[in-house]
């Protein structure tokens, strides 16, 4: 796959500027860069959902499978096993083959050769899909991804967000495609499932292009890293894993910055000479002529000059809550809940949260972690039990669905609280990596990672004393995660969080864990977090 002379802009925002790249047929490549650098856009161009302004991507004829960040199921009523199976069109090909054999039985001699050729073509397609071993292959993926047998008979609409992501991922692995495009695939995966997927992708007989915030996951799979530079709008490909990319890119950046500085010095000297020549006497023909020559060279140098990379600035935010919180801001008493026609997620669940603590909810996918937050928020009603939020508790809720945002408004209008000046709001946005004219972009045009950053900024600006966070790092690149974690570490209030991200969890200072579905509460440790995220009933 080659990207050749790629240029793309959305309005005044440049995404690629004469960018190029090349990767080979069996490469496993991670796409990295800050949110908004054009990683997901590159996938859309490969899929012909977006188009370059100029240049092109050369892809040999290939089957492409795509796992987006936000899973969309066309038919939510489809049974899980059917959804998995249909990605290999074996049933349709079997039916076509059966019809061809029926036609052969009654055809004329003249038609026979043509029908036989069609039989061979269909049989070749079935062989390419591992027709005889396909069931075994799918069963192995189901088993290794820890998809429970009872889930296979459910409708996709009955699954949690995490379960849908896991099923969609299993479907991609089963698809037998030449190229896999995976956009943040580990958001909802437990550690044990990740190990299977790492081995599967590493040995995959095809190309894998991967966007992921999970550095450990990247390092286990890739042999190349493709860096999309948001400052220069260029693409650089590095051999090796993510750690090697960081080392090599730092060297490249240092060398590039030195070259830019030298060129700026040369431009300054040329500018000074040209100005001197322009101000010289009309009779000084030699100086005037040389001045014109230097002016041409100056114009060329200025046109060729690259820009310095933007340095990420971090501003300490005032994260003091608007109101003092209660000693016990939240109590859950004998809570029981199940979705219609499903088993109870929890029965008689009871716990309380202390002021200013960092509280983590853990458990495998489908155990009701996000559901518990929705019950506390009043978005769902319990079957029995009570949830008591102290009257002093002033809360904000970050949902995976990013429902806080108005997609039709620009960034700064989304956080336009009257107690802040325009300058203060811009400063806050820069703390979440939105600079300059970024603040006037329509939210609907942002990448999922940019929307996540804006949502996190918005809830902190509300100055609550209790934050409820549902997988807040899902769409964020590693560097952004570190920046955001600093903000939450400095938050002077209580946090309840659902997260699989151990680095983020430890960075914000988690103290206790609620384990679902048992309702057991333990002091935090990384070993326990790993264990309970992998635990199977």
Coordinates of C-alpha atoms in Angstrom, one line a residue:
X1 CA 0.0 0.0 0.0
X2 CA 1.4 3.4 -1.0
X3 CA 0.2 6.9 -0.2
X4 CA 1.4 9.3 -3.0
X5 CA 1.3 13.1 -2.9
X6 CA -1.7 13.1 -0.5
X7 CA -3.3 16.4 0.3
X8 CA -6.5 17.0 2.1
X9 CA -8.1 19.9 3.9
X10 CA -11.5 20.4 5.7
X11 CA -12.2 24.1 5.2
X12 CA -9.1 26.0 6.5
X13 CA -7.9 22.9 8.5
X14 CA -5.1 21.1 6.7
X15 CA -5.0 17.3 7.3
X16 CA -2.3 16.1 4.9
X17 CA 0.0 18.3 2.8
X18 CA 1.8 16.3 0.1
X19 CA 2.1 13.4 2.5
X20 CA 3.5 10.0 1.5
X21 CA 3.9 6.5 3.0
X22 CA 4.6 2.9 1.9
X23 CA 3.9 -0.4 3.8
X24 CA 4.1 -4.0 2.6
X25 CA 1.6 -6.7 2.1
X26 CA 2.2 -8.5 5.5
X27 CA 3.2 -5.5 7.6
X28 CA 1.6 -5.0 11.0
X29 CA 1.5 -1.2 11.3
X30 CA 0.4 1.2 14.1
X31 CA -0.9 4.6 13.1
X32 CA 0.0 7.1 15.8
X33 CA -0.3 10.9 16.3
X34 CA -2.4 13.2 18.5
X35 CA -6.2 13.2 18.2
X36 CA -7.2 15.0 15.0
X37 CA -4.0 14.2 13.1
X38 CA -5.9 12.3 10.5
X39 CA -5.6 8.6 11.6
X40 CA -9.3 7.7 11.3
X41 CA -9.6 9.9 8.2
X42 CA -6.9 7.8 6.6
X43 CA -9.0 4.7 7.2
X44 CA -12.0 6.4 5.6
X45 CA -10.0 7.3 2.5
X46 CA -8.8 3.6 2.2
X47 CA -12.5 2.6 2.5
X48 CA -13.5 5.2 -0.1
X49 CA -15.7 7.0 2.5
X50 CA -13.6 10.2 2.2
X51 CA -11.6 11.4 -0.8
X52 CA -8.3 13.3 -1.1
X53 CA -8.1 16.8 -2.6
X54 CA -5.1 15.5 -4.6
X55 CA -2.8 12.5 -4.7
X56 CA -4.0 8.9 -4.1
X57 CA -3.5 5.7 -2.1
X58 CA -2.5 2.8 -4.2
X59 CA -4.1 -0.4 -2.9
X60 CA -3.8 -3.7 -4.9
X61 CA -7.1 -5.5 -5.3
X62 CA -7.9 -6.6 -1.7
X63 CA -10.7 -7.5 0.7
X64 CA -10.7 -5.0 3.5
X65 CA -12.3 -5.4 7.0
X66 CA -12.9 -2.4 9.2
X67 CA -13.5 -2.2 13.0
X68 CA -14.5 1.4 13.8
X69 CA -14.3 3.0 17.2
X70 CA -18.1 3.4 17.4
X71 CA -19.7 0.1 16.5
X72 CA -22.8 0.4 14.3
X73 CA -24.9 -2.7 13.7
X74 CA -27.2 -2.5 10.6
X75 CA -29.6 -5.0 12.0
X76 CA -29.7 -4.9 15.8
X77 CA -32.2 -7.8 15.9
X78 CA -29.7 -10.3 14.3
X79 CA -28.7 -13.2 16.4
X80 CA -25.0 -13.0 17.5
X81 CA -24.0 -16.3 15.9
X82 CA -25.5 -15.2 12.6
X83 CA -23.8 -11.9 12.8
X84 CA -20.5 -13.7 13.2
X85 CA -21.1 -16.3 10.6
X86 CA -22.4 -14.0 7.8
X87 CA -19.0 -12.2 7.3
X88 CA -17.9 -15.3 5.3
X89 CA -20.7 -15.7 2.7
X90 CA -20.5 -19.5 2.8
X91 CA -24.2 -20.1 2.9
X92 CA -24.8 -18.0 -0.2
X93 CA -22.0 -19.7 -2.1
X94 CA -23.3 -23.2 -1.0
X95 CA -26.8 -22.2 -2.3
X96 CA -25.3 -20.9 -5.6
X97 CA -23.3 -24.2 -6.0
X98 CA -26.4 -26.3 -5.3
X99 CA -28.3 -24.4 -8.0
X100 CA -25.5 -24.9 -10.5
X101 CA -25.5 -28.6 -9.9
X102 CA -29.3 -28.7 -10.3
X103 CA -28.9 -26.8 -13.6
X104 CA -26.1 -29.2 -14.8
X105 CA -28.5 -32.1 -14.3
X106 CA -31.0 -30.8 -16.8
X107 CA -28.8 -28.6 -19.1
X108 CA -28.0 -29.1 -22.8
X109 CA -24.5 -30.2 -23.9
X110 CA -23.9 -26.6 -25.2
X111 CA -24.6 -25.1 -21.7
X112 CA -22.5 -27.7 -19.8
X113 CA -19.0 -26.1 -20.2
X114 CA -20.2 -22.7 -19.1
X115 CA -21.9 -24.1 -16.0
X116 CA -18.9 -26.2 -15.1
X117 CA -16.7 -23.1 -15.3
X118 CA -19.1 -21.4 -12.9
X119 CA -19.0 -24.4 -10.5
X120 CA -15.2 -24.2 -10.4
X121 CA -15.3 -20.4 -9.7
X122 CA -17.7 -20.9 -6.8
X123 CA -15.8 -23.9 -5.5
X124 CA -12.6 -21.8 -5.6
X125 CA -14.3 -19.1 -3.5
X126 CA -15.4 -21.6 -1.0
X127 CA -11.9 -23.0 -0.7
X128 CA -10.5 -19.5 -0.2
X129 CA -12.9 -19.2 2.7
X130 CA -11.6 -22.4 4.3
X131 CA -15.0 -23.9 3.7
X132 CA -14.3 -27.3 5.3
X133 CA -12.6 -25.8 8.4
X134 CA -14.6 -22.6 8.8
X135 CA -16.8 -23.8 11.7
X136 CA -13.7 -25.0 13.6
X137 CA -12.0 -21.6 13.0
X138 CA -15.0 -19.7 14.2
X139 CA -15.4 -22.0 17.2
X140 CA -11.8 -21.4 18.2
X141 CA -12.2 -17.6 17.9
X142 CA -15.3 -17.7 20.1
X143 CA -13.6 -19.9 22.7
X144 CA -10.4 -17.9 22.8
X145 CA -12.2 -14.6 23.0
X146 CA -14.2 -15.9 26.0
X147 CA -17.6 -15.4 24.3
X148 CA -20.1 -17.3 26.4
X149 CA -22.3 -19.9 24.7
X150 CA -25.5 -18.3 25.9
X151 CA -24.5 -15.0 24.3
X152 CA -24.4 -16.6 20.8
X153 CA -28.2 -17.0 20.9
X154 CA -28.9 -13.4 22.0
X155 CA -29.8 -10.5 19.7
X156 CA -27.1 -7.9 19.2
X157 CA -29.5 -5.3 20.7
X158 CA -29.4 -7.2 24.0
X159 CA -25.6 -6.8 24.4
X160 CA -23.8 -4.2 26.4
X161 CA -21.4 -1.7 24.5
X162 CA -18.4 -3.8 25.6
X163 CA -20.0 -7.0 24.5
X164 CA -20.9 -5.6 21.1
X165 CA -17.3 -4.4 20.6
X166 CA -16.0 -7.9 21.4
X167 CA -18.4 -9.6 19.0
X168 CA -17.5 -7.1 16.3
X169 CA -13.8 -7.7 16.8
X170 CA -14.4 -11.5 16.6
X171 CA -16.3 -11.0 13.4
X172 CA -13.3 -9.1 11.9
X173 CA -10.9 -11.8 12.9
X174 CA -13.1 -14.4 11.3
X175 CA -13.6 -12.3 8.1
X176 CA -10.5 -13.7 6.2
X177 CA -9.7 -10.3 4.7
X178 CA -6.4 -9.2 3.1
X179 CA -6.3 -6.0 5.1
X180 CA -7.6 -5.3 8.6
X181 CA -8.3 -1.7 9.7
X182 CA -8.6 -1.6 13.5
X183 CA -9.6 1.7 15.2
X184 CA -9.1 1.5 19.0
X185 CA -9.9 -2.2 19.1
X186 CA -8.9 -2.8 22.8
X187 CA -11.3 -0.3 24.4
X188 CA -13.5 -3.0 25.9
X189 CA -11.2 -6.1 26.0
X190 CA -10.0 -7.8 29.1
X191 CA -6.3 -8.8 29.5
X192 CA -6.7 -12.5 28.7
X193 CA -8.6 -11.8 25.5
X194 CA -6.0 -9.2 24.5
X195 CA -3.3 -11.9 24.7
X196 CA -5.2 -14.2 22.2
X197 CA -5.8 -11.2 19.9
X198 CA -2.1 -10.1 20.0
X199 CA -1.0 -13.6 18.9
X200 CA -3.7 -13.8 16.3
X201 CA -2.9 -10.5 14.7
X202 CA 0.9 -10.9 14.9
X203 CA 0.6 -14.1 12.9
X204 CA -2.2 -12.9 10.6
X205 CA -1.6 -13.7 6.9
X206 CA -2.3 -10.2 5.7
X207 CA -1.9 -6.5 6.4
X208 CA -3.0 -5.0 9.7
X209 CA -3.3 -1.2 10.2
X210 CA -4.0 -0.4 13.8
X211 CA -5.0 2.7 15.7
X212 CA -4.7 2.2 19.4
X213 CA -3.9 4.1 22.6
X214 CA -2.7 0.8 24.2
X215 CA 1.1 0.9 23.9
X216 CA 1.6 -2.6 25.3
X217 CA -0.9 -4.0 22.8
X218 CA 0.9 -2.1 19.9
X219 CA 4.4 -3.3 21.0
X220 CA 3.3 -7.0 20.9
X221 CA 2.0 -6.8 17.4
X222 CA 3.6 -4.3 15.1
X223 CA 6.7 -4.2 13.0
X224 CA 6.2 -0.7 11.8
X225 CA 4.8 2.6 13.1
X226 CA 3.3 5.3 10.9
X227 CA 3.4 8.7 12.5
X228 CA 0.9 11.4 11.3
X229 CA 2.3 14.7 12.3
X230 CA -0.5 17.3 12.9
X231 CA 2.0 20.2 12.8
X232 CA 3.6 19.4 9.5
X233 CA 0.7 17.4 8.0
X234 CA 3.3 14.8 6.8
X235 CA 3.5 11.0 7.4
X236 CA 6.6 9.2 8.6
X237 CA 7.1 5.4 8.7
X238 CA 9.5 3.9 11.3
X239 CA 10.7 0.3 11.5
X240 CA 10.1 -1.5 14.8
X241 CA 7.6 -1.1 17.6
X242 CA 6.2 1.9 19.4
X243 CA 9.2 2.2 21.8
X244 CA 11.6 2.3 18.9
X245 CA 9.4 4.9 17.2
X246 CA 9.6 7.2 20.2
X247 CA 13.4 7.0 20.2
X248 CA 13.8 7.4 16.5
X249 CA 11.2 10.2 16.3
X250 CA 12.9 12.2 19.0
X251 CA 16.1 12.0 17.1
X252 CA 14.4 13.0 13.8
X253 CA 12.6 15.9 15.6
X254 CA 15.8 17.2 17.1
X255 CA 17.6 17.1 13.8
X256 CA 14.6 18.7 12.0
X257 CA 14.3 21.5 14.5
X258 CA 18.1 22.3 14.2
X259 CA 17.7 22.4 10.4
X260 CA 14.7 24.8 10.6
X261 CA 16.6 27.0 13.0
X262 CA 19.6 27.2 10.6
X263 CA 17.2 28.0 7.7
X264 CA 15.5 30.7 9.7
X265 CA 19.0 32.2 10.4
X266 CA 19.8 32.1 6.7
X267 CA 16.5 33.8 5.9
X268 CA 17.1 36.5 8.4
X269 CA 20.6 37.2 6.9
X270 CA 19.2 37.2 3.4
X271 CA 16.3 39.5 4.4
X272 CA 18.8 41.9 5.9
X273 CA 20.9 41.9 2.7
X274 CA 17.9 42.4 0.4
X275 CA 16.7 45.3 2.5
X276 CA 20.2 46.9 2.4
X277 CA 20.3 46.4 -1.4
X278 CA 16.8 48.0 -1.8
X279 CA 17.9 51.0 0.3
X280 CA 21.2 51.4 -1.7
X281 CA 21.8 54.3 -4.1
X282 CA 20.4 53.9 -7.6
X283 CA 23.8 54.1 -9.1
X284 CA 25.1 51.1 -7.1
X285 CA 24.1 48.7 -9.9
X286 CA 26.2 45.8 -8.6
X287 CA 24.5 45.8 -5.2
X288 CA 21.1 46.3 -6.8
X289 CA 21.6 43.3 -9.1
X290 CA 22.9 41.0 -6.3
X291 CA 20.0 42.2 -4.2
X292 CA 17.5 41.0 -6.8
X293 CA 19.2 37.6 -7.0
X294 CA 19.2 37.3 -3.2
X295 CA 15.5 38.3 -3.2
X296 CA 14.6 35.4 -5.5
X297 CA 16.6 33.0 -3.3
X298 CA 14.9 34.5 -0.2
X299 CA 11.4 34.0 -1.7
X300 CA 12.3 30.3 -2.4
X301 CA 13.8 29.8 1.0
X302 CA 10.6 31.2 2.7
X303 CA 8.4 28.9 0.6
X304 CA 10.4 25.8 1.5
X305 CA 10.7 26.6 5.2
X306 CA 8.9 24.1 7.4
X307 CA 7.1 25.0 10.6
X308 CA 8.3 24.2 14.1
X309 CA 6.2 21.5 15.8
X310 CA 3.8 22.9 18.4
X311 CA 4.8 22.3 21.9
X312 CA 2.1 20.9 24.2
X313 CA 1.4 23.4 27.0
X314 CA 0.0 22.4 30.3
X315 CA -1.8 25.0 32.5
X316 CA -2.7 24.2 36.1
X317 CA -6.5 24.3 36.3
X318 CA -8.3 25.5 39.3
X319 CA -10.3 22.3 40.1
X320 CA -11.8 23.4 43.4
X321 CA -15.5 22.3 43.4
X322 CA -18.2 24.9 43.5
X323 CA -19.7 23.4 46.7
X324 CA -18.3 21.4 49.6
X325 CA -19.3 17.8 49.4
X326 CA -20.8 15.6 52.0
X327 CA -18.8 13.1 54.2
X328 CA -20.8 10.3 52.5
X329 CA -21.8 11.7 49.1
X330 CA -23.4 8.4 47.8
X331 CA -25.1 5.4 49.3
X332 CA -26.4 2.3 47.4
X333 CA -28.7 0.1 49.4
X334 CA -29.9 -3.4 48.5
X335 CA -29.9 -2.6 44.7
X336 CA -31.1 -5.2 42.3
X337 CA -31.4 -4.9 38.5
X338 CA -31.9 -6.9 35.4
X339 CA -32.8 -6.0 31.8
X340 CA -36.1 -7.5 30.5
X341 CA -35.8 -11.2 29.7
X342 CA -32.3 -11.4 31.2
X343 CA -30.8 -12.6 34.5
X344 CA -30.1 -10.2 37.3
X345 CA -26.9 -8.3 36.9
X346 CA -26.8 -7.8 40.7
X347 CA -29.0 -8.5 43.7
X348 CA -29.0 -6.7 47.0
X349 CA -25.9 -4.6 46.1
X350 CA -24.9 -2.2 48.8
X351 CA -22.0 0.2 49.2
X352 CA -21.1 3.7 50.1
X353 CA -18.6 6.2 48.8
X354 CA -16.5 8.5 51.0
X355 CA -15.7 12.1 50.4
X356 CA -12.8 12.8 48.0
X357 CA -12.0 9.1 47.4
X358 CA -11.1 7.5 44.1
X359 CA -13.4 4.5 43.5
X360 CA -13.0 2.0 40.7
X361 CA -15.7 -0.4 39.3
X362 CA -14.2 -3.6 37.9
X363 CA -15.6 -6.8 36.3
X364 CA -15.7 -8.5 33.0
X365 CA -17.7 -7.2 30.0
X366 CA -21.5 -7.5 30.5
X367 CA -21.4 -7.5 34.3
X368 CA -23.2 -4.1 34.5
X369 CA -20.4 -1.6 35.2
X370 CA -21.8 1.1 32.9
X371 CA -25.3 0.1 33.8
X372 CA -24.5 0.8 37.5
X373 CA -23.5 4.4 36.6
X374 CA -26.7 4.8 34.6
X375 CA -28.8 3.6 37.6
X376 CA -27.0 6.1 39.9
X377 CA -27.6 8.9 37.3
X378 CA -31.3 8.0 37.1
X379 CA -31.1 7.0 33.4
X380 CA -32.3 3.5 34.4
X381 CA -34.7 2.5 37.3
X382 CA -33.7 -0.4 39.7
X383 CA -36.0 -3.3 40.1
X384 CA -35.6 -2.9 43.9
X385 CA -33.4 -1.1 46.4
X386 CA -32.4 2.6 46.8
X387 CA -29.7 5.0 45.6
X388 CA -29.2 7.9 48.0
X389 CA -27.3 10.9 46.7
X390 CA -26.6 13.4 49.4
X391 CA -28.1 16.8 48.8
X392 CA -24.6 18.3 49.0
X393 CA -23.5 16.1 46.1
X394 CA -23.0 18.2 43.0
X395 CA -22.0 15.7 40.2
X396 CA -21.0 15.5 36.5
X397 CA -21.2 12.3 34.4
X398 CA -19.0 11.4 31.5
X399 CA -20.6 8.7 29.3
X400 CA -18.9 6.6 26.6
X401 CA -21.6 7.9 24.2
X402 CA -20.3 11.5 24.6
X403 CA -23.9 12.7 25.0
X404 CA -22.9 15.9 26.8
X405 CA -22.0 17.6 23.5
X406 CA -24.0 19.6 21.0
X407 CA -22.7 18.4 17.6
X408 CA -24.0 21.5 15.8
X409 CA -22.2 24.0 18.0
X410 CA -18.5 24.9 18.0
X411 CA -16.1 23.9 20.8
X412 CA -16.2 27.2 22.8
X413 CA -20.0 27.5 22.6
X414 CA -20.3 23.9 24.0
X415 CA -18.5 25.1 27.2
X416 CA -19.9 28.7 27.3
X417 CA -20.6 28.9 31.1
X418 CA -21.4 32.5 32.2
X419 CA -19.0 32.4 35.2
X420 CA -16.0 32.1 32.8
X421 CA -14.6 34.8 30.6
X422 CA -13.8 34.0 26.9
X423 CA -10.1 34.2 27.7
X424 CA -10.5 31.7 30.6
X425 CA -12.5 29.3 28.4
X426 CA -9.8 29.4 25.7
X427 CA -7.1 28.7 28.4
X428 CA -9.2 25.7 29.6
X429 CA -9.5 24.4 26.1
X430 CA -5.8 24.7 25.5
X431 CA -5.3 22.6 28.6
X432 CA -7.1 19.9 26.7
X433 CA -5.0 20.4 23.6
X434 CA -7.3 22.7 21.7
X435 CA -5.4 25.7 20.4
X436 CA -6.0 28.8 18.3
X437 CA -8.8 28.4 15.7
X438 CA -9.5 24.9 17.0
X439 CA -12.0 26.4 19.4
X440 CA -14.3 27.5 16.5
X441 CA -14.6 24.1 14.9
X442 CA -18.0 22.4 14.8
X443 CA -18.0 19.5 17.3
X444 CA -19.6 17.2 14.7
X445 CA -16.4 17.4 12.7
X446 CA -14.1 16.3 15.5
X447 CA -12.6 12.9 15.8
X448 CA -13.9 10.6 18.6
X449 CA -10.7 11.4 20.6
X450 CA -11.2 15.2 20.2
X451 CA -14.9 14.8 21.3
X452 CA -13.7 12.8 24.4
X453 CA -11.2 15.6 25.3
X454 CA -13.9 18.2 25.0
X455 CA -16.4 16.2 27.1
X456 CA -13.8 15.8 29.9
X457 CA -13.0 19.5 29.7
X458 CA -16.7 20.4 29.9
X459 CA -17.5 18.3 33.0
X460 CA -14.5 19.7 34.9
X461 CA -15.6 23.3 34.1
X462 CA -18.9 22.6 35.8
X463 CA -16.8 22.4 39.1
X464 CA -18.7 19.5 40.6
X465 CA -17.6 17.7 43.8
X466 CA -18.3 14.2 42.4
X467 CA -17.3 12.9 39.0
X468 CA -18.7 9.7 37.4
X469 CA -16.5 8.6 34.5
X470 CA -17.3 5.7 32.2
X471 CA -14.1 4.6 30.3
X472 CA -12.8 8.2 30.0
X473 CA -9.6 7.2 28.1
X474 CA -11.1 5.0 25.4
X475 CA -10.5 7.4 22.5
X476 CA -7.3 9.1 23.7
X477 CA -3.8 8.6 22.5
X478 CA -1.1 7.8 25.1
X479 CA 0.3 11.3 25.4
X480 CA -3.1 12.8 25.8
X481 CA -4.0 10.3 28.4
X482 CA -1.1 11.5 30.5
X483 CA -2.2 15.1 30.2
X484 CA -5.8 14.3 31.1
X485 CA -4.7 12.2 34.0
X486 CA -2.9 15.1 35.5
X487 CA -6.1 17.1 35.4
X488 CA -8.0 14.4 37.3
X489 CA -5.3 13.8 39.8
X490 CA -5.5 17.5 40.8
X491 CA -9.3 17.3 41.1
X492 CA -10.4 18.2 44.6
X493 CA -13.4 16.0 44.8
X494 CA -14.7 12.4 44.6
X495 CA -14.3 10.2 41.5
X496 CA -16.1 7.0 40.6
X497 CA -14.7 5.4 37.4
X498 CA -15.2 2.5 35.1
X499 CA -11.9 1.9 33.3
X500 CA -9.7 -1.0 31.9
X501 CA -6.8 1.4 31.7
X502 CA -4.4 0.6 34.5
X503 CA -2.0 3.5 33.9
X504 CA -4.8 6.0 34.0
X505 CA -6.3 4.4 37.1
X506 CA -3.1 4.5 39.0
X507 CA -2.3 8.0 37.8
X508 CA -5.4 9.5 39.4
X509 CA -4.9 7.6 42.6
X510 CA -7.6 4.9 42.9
X511 CA -8.1 3.8 46.6
X512 CA -10.9 1.2 46.5
X513 CA -12.5 -1.2 44.0
X514 CA -16.1 -2.5 43.7
X515 CA -16.1 -5.9 42.1
X516 CA -19.1 -6.9 40.0
X517 CA -21.2 -8.9 40.0
X518 CA -20.4 -10.0 43.6
X519 CA -20.5 -6.5 45.1
X520 CA -17.3 -7.1 47.1
X521 CA -15.2 -4.1 47.9
X522 CA -11.4 -4.3 48.2
X523 CA -8.5 -1.9 48.4
X524 CA -6.9 -1.2 45.1
X525 CA -4.0 -3.1 43.6
X526 CA -3.0 -3.6 40.0
X527 CA -2.9 -7.4 40.5
X528 CA -6.4 -7.4 41.8
X529 CA -7.6 -5.2 38.9
X530 CA -6.1 -7.6 36.4
X531 CA -7.6 -10.6 38.2
X532 CA -11.1 -9.3 38.4
X533 CA -11.2 -8.0 34.9
X534 CA -10.4 -11.5 33.7
X535 CA -12.4 -13.4 36.2
X536 CA -15.1 -15.8 34.8
X537 CA -18.0 -17.1 36.8

